[in-house]
Amino acid sequence: MFPATTLVLLLFLLATEAYSLSIFDTGKVCTFLAFSGVILKGRTPVSNATVTRTTSYQKKETDRTRTDEHGYFEMPARFERSISSLLPQEFAVGQLVTVTVNDVDYVIWDGVKRIRDENSEARGKPLIVTCDIENELRAIEVDCQPFVTKCTWDVVPDKIDKGF
């Protein structure tokens, strides 16, 4: 038989799914998956644009990169650690991505990540986007996670029942 403390610890680990992570990953959550793609303006690649990504989980975190001569950019996945992530509570991370071209800011991604998994914004696939800053913003949902975006990527959005 297991001692009571061992049994309680085992039940806690199973309940929090921490058993699938290393001890160093305890409390670690993905706030934005790795993100790459091409920035366009009217179907023309935009070089040297600044791509700014902001996440709001426990606090606001911002990072930036620049597009190359082909409009290509990439950003690594973002993670945060929090002991509260082990508690049974709703998970929600605000996500905002803007592109700055000639001192003008364009919102290309505004959403709420509601699933802790690393690639939930793309149903488990890498997030490789094409974003035209001249496009209108459009709203989509992926696994009940809402996004307003000027980007397209390899994902089938949720079917939204409009009630009519």
Short mmCIF file of C-alpha atoms in Angstrom, two decimals:
data_model
loop_
_atom_site.label_atom_id
_atom_site.label_comp_id
_atom_site.label_asym_id
_atom_site.label_seq_id
_atom_site.Cartn_x
_atom_site.Cartn_y
_atom_site.Cartn_z
CA MET A 1 0.00 0.00 0.00
CA PHE A 2 1.00 3.57 -0.64
CA PRO A 3 1.49 5.90 2.29
CA ALA A 4 -1.25 8.56 2.37
CA THR A 5 1.11 11.39 1.37
CA THR A 6 2.32 9.47 -1.68
CA LEU A 7 -1.24 8.77 -2.74
CA VAL A 8 -2.24 12.43 -2.31
CA LEU A 9 0.79 13.57 -4.33
CA LEU A 10 0.03 11.05 -7.08
CA LEU A 11 -3.59 12.20 -7.28
CA PHE A 12 -2.49 15.84 -7.41
CA LEU A 13 -0.06 15.16 -10.25
CA LEU A 14 -2.67 13.25 -12.23
CA ALA A 15 -5.29 15.94 -11.67
CA THR A 16 -2.98 18.72 -12.86
CA GLU A 17 -1.46 16.71 -15.71
CA ALA A 18 1.96 17.64 -14.34
CA TYR A 19 3.02 14.02 -14.73
CA SER A 20 3.58 14.62 -18.46
CA LEU A 21 6.02 17.48 -17.84
CA SER A 22 9.51 17.55 -16.42
CA ILE A 23 9.90 18.91 -12.90
CA PHE A 24 11.35 22.10 -14.47
CA ASP A 25 8.19 22.61 -16.56
CA THR A 26 5.80 22.61 -13.62
CA GLY A 27 3.57 25.67 -13.89
CA LYS A 28 4.82 26.48 -17.40
CA VAL A 29 2.18 27.46 -19.96
CA CYS A 30 2.39 28.53 -23.59
CA THR A 31 1.10 32.09 -24.03
CA PHE A 32 1.81 32.27 -27.79
CA LEU A 33 3.04 29.50 -30.06
CA ALA A 34 6.00 29.91 -32.42
CA PHE A 35 4.84 32.34 -35.07
CA SER A 36 6.26 32.91 -38.56
CA GLY A 37 5.15 34.05 -41.96
CA VAL A 38 5.06 36.84 -44.50
CA ILE A 39 3.80 40.40 -44.18
CA LEU A 40 2.30 41.88 -47.34
CA LYS A 41 0.86 45.22 -48.38
CA GLY A 42 -1.44 44.73 -51.33
CA ARG A 43 0.20 41.38 -52.14
CA THR A 44 3.69 42.93 -52.11
CA PRO A 45 6.14 41.76 -49.40
CA VAL A 46 6.93 44.43 -46.81
CA SER A 47 10.62 44.53 -45.92
CA ASN A 48 12.04 45.93 -42.69
CA ALA A 49 8.63 46.16 -40.97
CA THR A 50 8.54 45.79 -37.19
CA VAL A 51 6.36 42.95 -35.91
CA THR A 52 5.40 43.47 -32.25
CA ARG A 53 3.79 40.68 -30.22
CA THR A 54 2.20 41.34 -26.82
CA THR A 55 0.76 38.74 -24.49
CA SER A 56 -1.27 39.47 -21.36
CA TYR A 57 -1.35 36.60 -18.88
CA GLN A 58 0.06 37.45 -15.45
CA LYS A 59 1.60 40.63 -16.84
CA LYS A 60 2.14 42.17 -20.26
CA GLU A 61 5.10 40.72 -22.15
CA THR A 62 6.25 42.21 -25.46
CA ASP A 63 8.81 41.12 -28.03
CA ARG A 64 9.68 42.39 -31.50
CA THR A 65 11.30 41.29 -34.72
CA ARG A 66 11.75 42.70 -38.22
CA THR A 67 10.78 41.34 -41.59
CA ASP A 68 13.51 40.49 -44.09
CA GLU A 69 13.67 41.66 -47.71
CA HIS A 70 10.96 39.10 -48.61
CA GLY A 71 8.58 40.21 -45.84
CA TYR A 72 9.40 37.06 -43.83
CA PHE A 73 9.57 37.04 -40.02
CA GLU A 74 9.68 34.49 -37.24
CA MET A 75 9.23 34.55 -33.49
CA PRO A 76 9.79 31.74 -30.96
CA ALA A 77 7.05 30.36 -28.74
CA ARG A 78 6.43 32.35 -25.54
CA PHE A 79 6.05 30.65 -22.18
CA GLU A 80 5.35 31.85 -18.65
CA ARG A 81 5.49 30.06 -15.33
CA SER A 82 2.83 30.44 -12.70
CA ILE A 83 1.85 28.34 -9.73
CA SER A 84 -1.74 29.42 -10.38
CA SER A 85 -1.62 27.53 -13.69
CA LEU A 86 -1.76 24.34 -11.61
CA LEU A 87 -5.07 25.36 -10.05
CA PRO A 88 -8.37 24.42 -11.67
CA GLN A 89 -9.31 27.77 -13.18
CA GLU A 90 -10.08 29.27 -16.56
CA PHE A 91 -7.02 29.90 -18.72
CA ALA A 92 -7.08 33.06 -20.85
CA VAL A 93 -4.19 34.93 -22.48
CA GLY A 94 -4.70 38.13 -24.43
CA GLN A 95 -2.70 38.15 -27.66
CA LEU A 96 -1.98 41.17 -29.85
CA VAL A 97 0.30 41.43 -32.88
CA THR A 98 0.91 44.69 -34.71
CA VAL A 99 3.03 45.53 -37.73
CA THR A 100 4.65 48.95 -38.01
CA VAL A 101 5.36 50.23 -41.52
CA ASN A 102 6.57 53.82 -42.03
CA ASP A 103 5.50 54.76 -38.48
CA VAL A 104 1.95 53.44 -39.04
CA ASP A 105 0.73 50.57 -36.81
CA TYR A 106 -1.52 47.86 -38.24
CA VAL A 107 -3.23 45.31 -35.99
CA ILE A 108 -2.90 41.93 -37.69
CA TRP A 109 -3.85 39.62 -34.78
CA ASP A 110 -5.98 40.21 -31.70
CA GLY A 111 -7.24 37.21 -29.80
CA VAL A 112 -7.63 35.21 -26.64
CA LYS A 113 -5.74 31.96 -26.18
CA ARG A 114 -7.92 29.71 -24.02
CA ILE A 115 -6.06 26.40 -24.33
CA ARG A 116 -2.71 25.88 -22.60
CA ASP A 117 -1.30 23.59 -25.31
CA GLU A 118 1.52 25.03 -27.39
CA ASN A 119 -0.06 24.88 -30.84
CA SER A 120 -3.74 25.34 -30.00
CA GLU A 121 -4.11 28.43 -32.22
CA ALA A 122 -3.47 26.18 -35.24
CA ARG A 123 -4.99 22.87 -34.00
CA GLY A 124 -1.57 21.37 -33.28
CA LYS A 125 0.17 22.56 -36.46
CA PRO A 126 2.89 25.22 -36.73
CA LEU A 127 1.52 28.75 -37.05
CA ILE A 128 2.77 29.95 -40.44
CA VAL A 129 0.78 32.98 -41.57
CA THR A 130 0.33 35.27 -44.53
CA CYS A 131 -0.86 38.70 -43.41
CA ASP A 132 -1.82 41.51 -45.77
CA ILE A 133 -1.99 44.77 -43.82
CA GLU A 134 -4.47 46.16 -46.36
CA ASN A 135 -6.98 43.37 -45.64
CA GLU A 136 -10.01 44.00 -43.44
CA LEU A 137 -9.92 42.39 -40.02
CA ARG A 138 -12.00 39.21 -39.87
CA ALA A 139 -13.20 37.25 -36.86
CA ILE A 140 -12.67 33.50 -36.58
CA GLU A 141 -12.68 30.92 -33.80
CA VAL A 142 -10.32 27.97 -33.48
CA ASP A 143 -11.30 25.45 -30.80
CA CYS A 144 -13.55 28.13 -29.23
CA GLN A 145 -10.65 30.60 -29.11
CA PRO A 146 -11.64 33.93 -30.73
CA PHE A 147 -9.26 35.78 -33.06
CA VAL A 148 -9.67 38.96 -35.09
CA THR A 149 -7.01 38.92 -37.78
CA LYS A 150 -5.71 40.03 -41.16
CA CYS A 151 -3.81 36.74 -41.45
CA THR A 152 -4.52 33.40 -43.04
CA TRP A 153 -2.96 30.12 -41.93
CA ASP A 154 -3.49 26.39 -42.31
CA VAL A 155 -6.44 25.92 -39.98
CA VAL A 156 -10.09 25.06 -40.33
CA PRO A 157 -12.00 27.55 -38.16
CA ASP A 158 -14.91 26.51 -35.98
CA LYS A 159 -18.33 26.69 -37.58
CA ILE A 160 -20.13 29.50 -35.82
CA ASP A 161 -23.88 29.06 -35.43
CA LYS A 162 -25.44 32.47 -35.98
CA GLY A 163 -28.83 31.19 -34.82
CA PHE A 164 -30.67 31.86 -38.07
#
